[in-house]
Short mmCIF file of C-alpha atoms and ligand atoms in Angstrom, two decimals:
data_model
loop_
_atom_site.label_atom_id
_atom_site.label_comp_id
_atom_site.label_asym_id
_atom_site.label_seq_id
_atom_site.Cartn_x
_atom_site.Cartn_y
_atom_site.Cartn_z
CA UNK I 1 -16.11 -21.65 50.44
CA UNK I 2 -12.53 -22.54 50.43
CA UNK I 3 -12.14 -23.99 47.51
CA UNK I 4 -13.81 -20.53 45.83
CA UNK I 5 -11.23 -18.65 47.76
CA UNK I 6 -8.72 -20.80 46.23
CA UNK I 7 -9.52 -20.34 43.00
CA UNK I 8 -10.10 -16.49 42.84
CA UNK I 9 -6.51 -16.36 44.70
CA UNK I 10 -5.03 -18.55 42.06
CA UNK I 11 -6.77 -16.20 39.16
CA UNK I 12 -5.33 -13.54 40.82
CA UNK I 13 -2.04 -14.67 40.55
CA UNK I 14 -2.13 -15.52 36.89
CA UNK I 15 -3.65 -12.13 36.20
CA UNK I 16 -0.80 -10.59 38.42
CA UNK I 17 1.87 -13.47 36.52
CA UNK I 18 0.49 -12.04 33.35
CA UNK I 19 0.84 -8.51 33.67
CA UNK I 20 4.18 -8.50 34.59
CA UNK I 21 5.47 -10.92 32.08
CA UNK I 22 6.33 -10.55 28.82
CA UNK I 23 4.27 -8.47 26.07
CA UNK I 24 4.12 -11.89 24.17
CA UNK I 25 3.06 -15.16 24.46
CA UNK I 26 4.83 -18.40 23.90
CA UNK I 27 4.49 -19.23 20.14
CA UNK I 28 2.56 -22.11 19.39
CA UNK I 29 2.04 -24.47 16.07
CA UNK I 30 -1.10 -23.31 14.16
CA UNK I 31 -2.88 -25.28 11.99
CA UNK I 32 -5.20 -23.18 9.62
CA UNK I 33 -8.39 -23.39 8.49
CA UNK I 34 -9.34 -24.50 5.40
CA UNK I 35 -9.06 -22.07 2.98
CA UNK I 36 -12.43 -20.40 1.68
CA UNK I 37 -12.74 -18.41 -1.54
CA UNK I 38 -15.48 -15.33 -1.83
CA UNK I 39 -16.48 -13.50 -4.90
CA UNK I 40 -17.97 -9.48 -4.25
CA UNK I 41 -19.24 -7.60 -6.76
CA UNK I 42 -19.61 -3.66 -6.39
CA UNK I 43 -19.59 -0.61 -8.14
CA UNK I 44 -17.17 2.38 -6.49
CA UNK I 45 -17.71 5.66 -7.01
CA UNK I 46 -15.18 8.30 -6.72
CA UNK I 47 -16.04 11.70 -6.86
CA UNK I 48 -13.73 14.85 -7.15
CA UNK I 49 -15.84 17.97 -8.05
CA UNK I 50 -19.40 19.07 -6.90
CA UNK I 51 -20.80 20.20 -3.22
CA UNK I 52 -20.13 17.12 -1.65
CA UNK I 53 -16.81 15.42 -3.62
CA UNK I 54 -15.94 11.64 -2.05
CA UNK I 55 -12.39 12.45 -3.09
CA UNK I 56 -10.29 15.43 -1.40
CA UNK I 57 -6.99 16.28 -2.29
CA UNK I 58 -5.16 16.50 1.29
CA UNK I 59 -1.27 17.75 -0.01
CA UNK I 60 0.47 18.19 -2.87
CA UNK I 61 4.30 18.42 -3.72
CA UNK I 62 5.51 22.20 -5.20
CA UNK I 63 6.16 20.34 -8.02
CA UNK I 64 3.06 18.99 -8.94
CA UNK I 65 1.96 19.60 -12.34
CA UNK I 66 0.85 23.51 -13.39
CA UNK I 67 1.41 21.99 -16.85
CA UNK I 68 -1.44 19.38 -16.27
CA UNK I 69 -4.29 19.34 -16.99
CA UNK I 70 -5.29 15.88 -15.25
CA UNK I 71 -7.37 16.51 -11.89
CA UNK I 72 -4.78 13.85 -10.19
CA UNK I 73 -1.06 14.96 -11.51
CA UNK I 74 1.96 13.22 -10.03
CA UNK I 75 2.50 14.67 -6.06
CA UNK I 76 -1.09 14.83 -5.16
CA UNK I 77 -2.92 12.98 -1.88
CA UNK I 78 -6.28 12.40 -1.67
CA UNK I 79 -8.10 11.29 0.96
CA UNK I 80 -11.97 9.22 -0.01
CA UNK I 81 -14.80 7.92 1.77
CA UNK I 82 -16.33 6.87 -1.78
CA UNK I 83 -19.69 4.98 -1.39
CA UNK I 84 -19.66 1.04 -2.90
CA UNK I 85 -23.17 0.50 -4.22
CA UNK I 86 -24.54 -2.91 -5.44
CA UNK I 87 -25.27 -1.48 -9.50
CA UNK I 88 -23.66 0.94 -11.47
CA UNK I 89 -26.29 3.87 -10.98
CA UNK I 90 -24.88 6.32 -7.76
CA UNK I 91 -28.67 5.83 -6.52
CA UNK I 92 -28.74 1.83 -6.44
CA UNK I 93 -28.61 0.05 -3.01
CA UNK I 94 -25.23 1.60 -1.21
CA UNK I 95 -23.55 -1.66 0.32
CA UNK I 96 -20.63 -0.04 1.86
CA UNK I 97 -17.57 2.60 1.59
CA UNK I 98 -14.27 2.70 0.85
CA UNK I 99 -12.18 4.81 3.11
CA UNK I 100 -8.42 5.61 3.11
CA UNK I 101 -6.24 7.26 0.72
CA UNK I 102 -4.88 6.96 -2.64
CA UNK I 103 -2.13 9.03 -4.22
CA UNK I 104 -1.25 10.06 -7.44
CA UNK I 105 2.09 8.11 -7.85
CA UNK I 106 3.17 7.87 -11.60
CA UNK I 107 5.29 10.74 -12.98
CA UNK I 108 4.43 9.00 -16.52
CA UNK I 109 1.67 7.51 -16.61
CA UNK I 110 -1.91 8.48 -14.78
CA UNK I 111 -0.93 5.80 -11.68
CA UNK I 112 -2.37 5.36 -8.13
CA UNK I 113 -0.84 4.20 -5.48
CA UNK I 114 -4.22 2.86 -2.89
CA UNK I 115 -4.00 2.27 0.64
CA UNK I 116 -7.60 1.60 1.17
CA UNK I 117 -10.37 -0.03 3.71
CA UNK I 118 -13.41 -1.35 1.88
CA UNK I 119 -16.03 -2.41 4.71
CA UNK I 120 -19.61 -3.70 4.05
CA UNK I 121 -22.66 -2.14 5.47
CA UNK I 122 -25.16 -4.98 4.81
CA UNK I 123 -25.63 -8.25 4.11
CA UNK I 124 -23.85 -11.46 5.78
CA UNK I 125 -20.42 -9.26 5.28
CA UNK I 126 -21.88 -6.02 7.49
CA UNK I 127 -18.61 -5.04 9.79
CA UNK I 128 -16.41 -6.87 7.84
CA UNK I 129 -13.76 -5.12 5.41
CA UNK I 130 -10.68 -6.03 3.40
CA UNK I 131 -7.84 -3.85 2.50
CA UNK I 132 -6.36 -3.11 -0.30
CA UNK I 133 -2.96 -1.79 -0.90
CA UNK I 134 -1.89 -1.79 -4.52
CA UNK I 135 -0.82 0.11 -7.54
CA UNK I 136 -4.13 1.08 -10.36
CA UNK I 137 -3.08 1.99 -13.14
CA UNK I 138 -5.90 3.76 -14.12
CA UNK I 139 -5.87 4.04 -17.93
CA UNK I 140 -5.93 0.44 -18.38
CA UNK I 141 -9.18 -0.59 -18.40
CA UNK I 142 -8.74 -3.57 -16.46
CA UNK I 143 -6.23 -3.86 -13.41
CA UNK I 144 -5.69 -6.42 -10.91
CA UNK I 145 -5.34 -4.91 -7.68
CA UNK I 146 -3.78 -6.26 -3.84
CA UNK I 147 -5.76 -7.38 -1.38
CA UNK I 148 -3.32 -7.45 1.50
CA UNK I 149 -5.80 -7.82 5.01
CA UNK I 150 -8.92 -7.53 6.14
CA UNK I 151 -10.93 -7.57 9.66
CA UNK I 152 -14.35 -9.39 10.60
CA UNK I 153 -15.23 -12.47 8.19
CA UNK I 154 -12.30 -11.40 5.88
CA UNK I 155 -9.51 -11.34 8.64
CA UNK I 156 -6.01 -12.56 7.20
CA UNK I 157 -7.50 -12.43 4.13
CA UNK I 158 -5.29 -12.44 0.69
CA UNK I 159 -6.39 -12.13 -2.13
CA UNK I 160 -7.21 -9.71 -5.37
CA UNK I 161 -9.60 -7.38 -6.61
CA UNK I 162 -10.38 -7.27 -10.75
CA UNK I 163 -11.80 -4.03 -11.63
CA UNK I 164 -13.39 -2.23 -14.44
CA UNK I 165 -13.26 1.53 -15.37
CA UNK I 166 -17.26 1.35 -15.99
CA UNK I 167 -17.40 5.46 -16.73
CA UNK I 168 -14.64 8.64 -15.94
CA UNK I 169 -15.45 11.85 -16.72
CA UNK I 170 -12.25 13.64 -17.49
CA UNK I 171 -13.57 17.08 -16.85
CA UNK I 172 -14.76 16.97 -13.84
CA UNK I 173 -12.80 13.89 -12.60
CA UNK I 174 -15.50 11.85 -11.42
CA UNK I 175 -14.63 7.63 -11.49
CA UNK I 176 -17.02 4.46 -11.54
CA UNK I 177 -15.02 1.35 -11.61
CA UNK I 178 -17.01 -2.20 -11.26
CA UNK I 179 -15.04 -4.42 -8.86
CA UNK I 180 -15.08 -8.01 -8.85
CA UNK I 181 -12.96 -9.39 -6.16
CA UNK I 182 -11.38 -12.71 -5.13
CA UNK I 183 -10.34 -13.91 -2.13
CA UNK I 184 -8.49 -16.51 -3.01
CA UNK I 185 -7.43 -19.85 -2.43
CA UNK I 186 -3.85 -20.93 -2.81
CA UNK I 187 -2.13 -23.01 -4.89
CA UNK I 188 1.00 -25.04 -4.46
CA UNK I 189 3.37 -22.12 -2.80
CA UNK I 190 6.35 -20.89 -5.09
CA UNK I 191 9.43 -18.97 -4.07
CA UNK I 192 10.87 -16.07 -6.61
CA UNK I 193 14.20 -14.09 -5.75
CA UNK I 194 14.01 -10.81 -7.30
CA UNK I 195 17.34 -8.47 -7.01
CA UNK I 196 17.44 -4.84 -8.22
CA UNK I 197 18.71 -0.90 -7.94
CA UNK I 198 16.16 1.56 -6.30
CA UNK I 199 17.06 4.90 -7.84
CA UNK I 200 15.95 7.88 -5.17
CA UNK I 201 16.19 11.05 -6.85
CA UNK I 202 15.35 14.15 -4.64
CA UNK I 203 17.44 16.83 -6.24
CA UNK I 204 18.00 18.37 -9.39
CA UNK I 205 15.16 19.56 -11.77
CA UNK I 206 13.25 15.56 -12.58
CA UNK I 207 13.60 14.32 -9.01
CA UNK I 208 11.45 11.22 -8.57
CA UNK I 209 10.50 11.66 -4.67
CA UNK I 210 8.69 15.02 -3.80
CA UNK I 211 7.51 15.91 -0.80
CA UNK I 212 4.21 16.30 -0.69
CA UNK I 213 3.69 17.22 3.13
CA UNK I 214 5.43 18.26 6.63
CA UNK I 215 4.09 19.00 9.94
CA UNK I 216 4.74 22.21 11.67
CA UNK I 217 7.85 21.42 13.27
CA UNK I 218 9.34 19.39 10.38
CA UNK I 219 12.18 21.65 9.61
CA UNK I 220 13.22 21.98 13.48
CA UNK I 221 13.40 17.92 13.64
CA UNK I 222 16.78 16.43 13.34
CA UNK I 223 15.34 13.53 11.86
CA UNK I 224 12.87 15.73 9.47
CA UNK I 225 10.29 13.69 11.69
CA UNK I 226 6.28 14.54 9.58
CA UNK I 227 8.08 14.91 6.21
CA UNK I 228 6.05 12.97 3.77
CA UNK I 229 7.53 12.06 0.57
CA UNK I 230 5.87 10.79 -3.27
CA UNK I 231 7.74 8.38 -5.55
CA UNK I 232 8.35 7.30 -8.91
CA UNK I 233 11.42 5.67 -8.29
CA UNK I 234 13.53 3.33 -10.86
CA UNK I 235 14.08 0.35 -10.49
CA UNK I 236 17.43 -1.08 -12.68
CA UNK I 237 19.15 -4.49 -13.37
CA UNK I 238 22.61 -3.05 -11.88
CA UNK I 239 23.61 0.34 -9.55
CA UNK I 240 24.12 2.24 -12.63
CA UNK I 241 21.59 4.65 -13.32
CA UNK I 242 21.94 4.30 -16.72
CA UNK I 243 21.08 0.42 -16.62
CA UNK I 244 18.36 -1.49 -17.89
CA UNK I 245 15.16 -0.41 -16.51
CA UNK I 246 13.35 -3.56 -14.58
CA UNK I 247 10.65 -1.43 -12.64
CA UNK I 248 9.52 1.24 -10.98
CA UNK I 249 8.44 1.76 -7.15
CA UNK I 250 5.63 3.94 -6.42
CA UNK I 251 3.61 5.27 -3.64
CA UNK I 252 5.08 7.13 -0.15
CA UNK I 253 7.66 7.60 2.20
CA UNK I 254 7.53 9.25 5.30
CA UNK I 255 9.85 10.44 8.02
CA UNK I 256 8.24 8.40 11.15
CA UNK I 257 10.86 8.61 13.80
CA UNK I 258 12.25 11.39 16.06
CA UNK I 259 15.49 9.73 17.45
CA UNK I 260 16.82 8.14 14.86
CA UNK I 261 16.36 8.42 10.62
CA UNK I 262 13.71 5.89 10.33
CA UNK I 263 11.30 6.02 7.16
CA UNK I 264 7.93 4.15 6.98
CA UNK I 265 7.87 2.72 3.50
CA UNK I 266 4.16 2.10 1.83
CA UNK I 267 5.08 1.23 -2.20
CA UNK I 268 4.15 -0.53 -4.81
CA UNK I 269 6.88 -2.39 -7.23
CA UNK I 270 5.99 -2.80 -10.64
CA UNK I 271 7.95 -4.89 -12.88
CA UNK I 272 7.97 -3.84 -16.68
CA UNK I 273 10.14 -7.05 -18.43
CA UNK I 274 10.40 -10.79 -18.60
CA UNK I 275 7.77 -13.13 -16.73
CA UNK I 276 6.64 -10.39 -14.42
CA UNK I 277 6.36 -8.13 -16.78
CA UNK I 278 3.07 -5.98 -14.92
CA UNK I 279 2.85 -7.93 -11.82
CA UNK I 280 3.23 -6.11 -8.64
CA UNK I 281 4.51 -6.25 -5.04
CA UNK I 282 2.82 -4.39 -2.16
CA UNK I 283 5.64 -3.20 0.43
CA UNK I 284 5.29 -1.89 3.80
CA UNK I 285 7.39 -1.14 6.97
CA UNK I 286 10.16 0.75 8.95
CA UNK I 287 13.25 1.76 6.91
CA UNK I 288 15.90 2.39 9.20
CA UNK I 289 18.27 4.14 6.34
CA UNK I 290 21.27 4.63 8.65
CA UNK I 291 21.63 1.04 9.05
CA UNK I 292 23.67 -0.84 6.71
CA UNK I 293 21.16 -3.99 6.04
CA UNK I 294 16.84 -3.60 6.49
CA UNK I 295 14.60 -5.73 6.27
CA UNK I 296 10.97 -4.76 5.49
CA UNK I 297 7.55 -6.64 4.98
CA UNK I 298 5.82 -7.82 1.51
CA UNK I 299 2.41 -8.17 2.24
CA UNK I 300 0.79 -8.91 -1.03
CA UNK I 301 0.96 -8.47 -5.07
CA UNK I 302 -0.46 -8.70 -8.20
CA UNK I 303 -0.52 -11.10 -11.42
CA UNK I 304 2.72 -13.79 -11.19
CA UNK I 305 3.05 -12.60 -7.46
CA UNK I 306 -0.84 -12.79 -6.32
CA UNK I 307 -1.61 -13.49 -2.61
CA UNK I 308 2.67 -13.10 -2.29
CA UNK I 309 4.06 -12.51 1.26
CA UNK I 310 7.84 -12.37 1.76
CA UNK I 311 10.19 -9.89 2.90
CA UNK I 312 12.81 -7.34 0.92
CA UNK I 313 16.80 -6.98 2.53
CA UNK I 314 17.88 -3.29 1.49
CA UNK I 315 21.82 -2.30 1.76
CA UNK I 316 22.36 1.54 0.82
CA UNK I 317 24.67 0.91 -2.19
CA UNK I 318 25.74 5.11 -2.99
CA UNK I 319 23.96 8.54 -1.00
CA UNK I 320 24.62 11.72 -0.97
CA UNK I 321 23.98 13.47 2.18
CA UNK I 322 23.46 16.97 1.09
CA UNK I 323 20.41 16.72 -1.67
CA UNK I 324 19.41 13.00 0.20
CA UNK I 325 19.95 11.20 -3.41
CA UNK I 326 20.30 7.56 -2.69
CA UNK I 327 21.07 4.28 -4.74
CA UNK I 328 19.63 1.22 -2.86
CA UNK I 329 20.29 -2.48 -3.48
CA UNK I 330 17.21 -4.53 -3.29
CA UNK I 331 17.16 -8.47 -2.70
CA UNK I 332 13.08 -9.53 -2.18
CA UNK I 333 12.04 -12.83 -1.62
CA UNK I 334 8.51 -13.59 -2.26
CA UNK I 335 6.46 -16.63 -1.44
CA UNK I 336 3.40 -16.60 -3.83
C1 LIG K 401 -19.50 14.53 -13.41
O1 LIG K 401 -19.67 13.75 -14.56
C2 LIG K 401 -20.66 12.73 -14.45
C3 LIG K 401 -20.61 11.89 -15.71
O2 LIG K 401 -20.75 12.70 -16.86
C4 LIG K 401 -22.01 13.39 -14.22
O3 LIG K 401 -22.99 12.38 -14.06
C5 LIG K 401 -21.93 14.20 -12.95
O4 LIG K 401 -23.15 14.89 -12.76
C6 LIG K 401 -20.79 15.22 -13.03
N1 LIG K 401 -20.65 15.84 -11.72
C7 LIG K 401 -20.55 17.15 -11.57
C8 LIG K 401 -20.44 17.62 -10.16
O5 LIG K 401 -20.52 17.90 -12.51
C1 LIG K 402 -25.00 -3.78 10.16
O1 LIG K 402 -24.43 -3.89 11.45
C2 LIG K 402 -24.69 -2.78 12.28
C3 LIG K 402 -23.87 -2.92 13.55
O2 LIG K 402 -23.95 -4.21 14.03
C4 LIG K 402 -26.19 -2.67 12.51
O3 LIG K 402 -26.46 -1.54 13.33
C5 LIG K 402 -26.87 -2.51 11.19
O4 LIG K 402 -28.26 -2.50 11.37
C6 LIG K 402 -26.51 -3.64 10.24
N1 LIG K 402 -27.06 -3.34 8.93
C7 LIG K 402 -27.62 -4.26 8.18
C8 LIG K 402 -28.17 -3.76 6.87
O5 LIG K 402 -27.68 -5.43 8.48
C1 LIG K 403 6.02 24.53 -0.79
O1 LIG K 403 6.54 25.84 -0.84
C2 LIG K 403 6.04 26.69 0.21
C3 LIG K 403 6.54 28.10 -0.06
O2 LIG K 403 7.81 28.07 -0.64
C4 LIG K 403 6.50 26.15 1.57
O3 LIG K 403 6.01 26.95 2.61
C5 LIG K 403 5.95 24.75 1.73
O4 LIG K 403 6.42 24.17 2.95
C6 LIG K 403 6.39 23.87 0.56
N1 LIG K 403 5.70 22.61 0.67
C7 LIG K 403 6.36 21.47 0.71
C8 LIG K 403 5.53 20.25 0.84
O5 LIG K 403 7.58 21.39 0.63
C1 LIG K 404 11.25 24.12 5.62
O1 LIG K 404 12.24 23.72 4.67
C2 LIG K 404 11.76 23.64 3.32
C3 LIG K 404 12.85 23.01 2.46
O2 LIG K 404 14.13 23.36 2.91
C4 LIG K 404 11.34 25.02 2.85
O3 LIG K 404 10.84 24.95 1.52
C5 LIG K 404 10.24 25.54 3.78
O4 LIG K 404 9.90 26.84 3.41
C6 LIG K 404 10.68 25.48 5.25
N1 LIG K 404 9.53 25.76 6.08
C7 LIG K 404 9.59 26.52 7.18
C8 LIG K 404 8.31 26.65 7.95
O5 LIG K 404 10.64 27.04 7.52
C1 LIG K 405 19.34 -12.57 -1.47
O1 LIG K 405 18.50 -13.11 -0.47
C2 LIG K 405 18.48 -14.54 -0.49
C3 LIG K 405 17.43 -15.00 0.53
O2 LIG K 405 17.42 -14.22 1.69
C4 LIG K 405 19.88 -15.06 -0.20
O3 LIG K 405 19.88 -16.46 -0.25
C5 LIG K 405 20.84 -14.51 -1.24
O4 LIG K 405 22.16 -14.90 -0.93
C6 LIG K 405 20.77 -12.99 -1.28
N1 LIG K 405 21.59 -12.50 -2.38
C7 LIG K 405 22.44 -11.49 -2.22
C8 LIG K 405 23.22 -11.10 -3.44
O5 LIG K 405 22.59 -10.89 -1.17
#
């Protein structure tokens, strides 16, 4: 009886110990598990028009295209819940759904930016997902994509998805793509320094970030806290604009913080020359612009830079504080 006593005072006290430590733990070595590599294959369907679209557009910017005549023009956000079926036909075995959003990110080109959850509904892989969060380039017909995450038997997962447009139907907007996707196993690790100019154009009559959103209150907000931003930005060899094009970074921005002028950042960079000429790195985290040196997250890529985690040191290198036009020196270091 005792002894009991003991012990349920003693888990008391860790409990009580516990809460009113720290919010972390002590950090200990880990040793992972082997590796393991899974193939999925799955048709997604994306559907824009009829009674019950997949696809919805959720914002667009005031500039997005009148003169287009695509169903996705640069500025638009869509939110999907598309269905992933096991063949190509819409009516073959459904096997899960792919929720999230995607945005119409290229100003040149018909380009997505996807920030998307694909979980599986049957099968050994039922309430498990990965995530994806990637540049498509849509017109090619094949495009490596991200795989940055995932929960259940795919948690920590890295990896990328291959896919296929199988059909599109330009008039009504409709989109089959076949997936095959890898979770892969890595190689021997390789470090690649990458240093560029981020060109952030809001004024003027090309600008390359438009917002696309705001909440109520936006414009009373100090910070512009709910403002929700689109970009195409350039990405050059030196600060001059007028410099050799390297890349371009595409996806969203959006004003996240109320004290203070703090950005979450959610892009893709594309590289258009030399070895990583169409490889990609998947970006996300807090931007705090008024601070001279950030650092923010890479949490995956594409091509040279496939299963790639590492981390990219901004410094503000020219902005002007009326239109919000900013030149930003990039230095990334990826591990891939
Ligand atoms: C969209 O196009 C596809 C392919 O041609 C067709 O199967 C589908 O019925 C169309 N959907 C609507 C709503 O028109
Ligand atoms: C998937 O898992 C859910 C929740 O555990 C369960 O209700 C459902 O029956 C499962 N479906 C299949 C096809 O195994
Ligand atoms: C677009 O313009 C309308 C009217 O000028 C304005 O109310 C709205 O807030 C603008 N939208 C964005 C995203 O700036
Ligand atoms: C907020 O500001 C934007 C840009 O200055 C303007 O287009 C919009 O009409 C304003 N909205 C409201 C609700 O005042
Ligand atoms: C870029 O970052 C790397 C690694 O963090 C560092 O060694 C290098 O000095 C940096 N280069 C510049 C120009 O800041």
């Amino acid at each position: 009886m005792g002894k009991k006593i003991g012990i349920v005072a003693l888990t008391l006290y860790l409990c009580i110990t516990f809460a009113l430590s720290e919010y972390y733990s002590k950090t200990l070595p880990f040793s992972p598990k082997q590796q393991v590599v899974t193939n999925l294959h799955f048709f997604f369907h994306d559907t824009l028009t009829g009674r019950s679209p997949s696809a919805v557009l959720i914002a667009k910017s005031n500039h997005t295209g009148d003169d287009s005549s695509s169903p996705s023009p640069f500025g638009s956000l869509f939110a999907i819940d598309d269905p992933l079926t096991l063949g190509h036909d819409p009516k073959s075995e459904q096997i899960g759904n792919a929720r999230g959003m995607y945005v119409s990110s290229g100003k040149h080109d018909p380009t997505l930016t996807m920030y998307v959850d694909f979980g599986f509904t049957s099968g050994q892989f039922n309430g498990s997902s990965f995530t994806v969060f990637s540049r498509n380039t849509i017109r090619e017909k094949e495009r490596e994509l991200a795989v940055v995450g995932g929960r259940g038997r795919f948690r920590m997962a890295t990896g990328v998805a291959q896919l296929n447009t199988y059909s599109v139907n330009l008039i009504n907007g409709s989109r089959l793509y076949s997936w095959a996707n890898q979770l892969e196993e890595s190689g021997k690790e390789k470090v690649t320094n990458l240093q560029f100019y981020f060109h952030d154009t809001l004024s003027g009559k090309n600008p390359t970030a438009v917002k696309v959103a705001q909440a109520a209150d936006t414009n009373k907000s100090l910070t512009l806290f709910g403002a929700t931003f689109m970009v195409d930005d350039a990405l050059t060899e030196t600060a001059d604009p007028k410099s050799k094009l390297v890349g371009r970074a595409q996806g969203l921005y959006g004003s996240s913080c109320k004290e203070e002028i703090g950005l979450i950042m959610a892009m893709s960079f594309s590289f258009l020359d030399g070895p990583y000429k169409d490889s990609t790195i998947s970006m996300i985290g807090k931007n705090s612009v008024m601070n001279p040196i950030r650092e923010m997250p890479i949490v995956g890529g594409t091509g040279i830079f496939r299963m790639a985690r590492g981390y990219a040191i901004a410094k503000t290198n020219w902005f002007d504080p009326t239109t919000g036009d900013a030149i930003v020196g990039y230095n990334v270091t990826v591990h891939h």
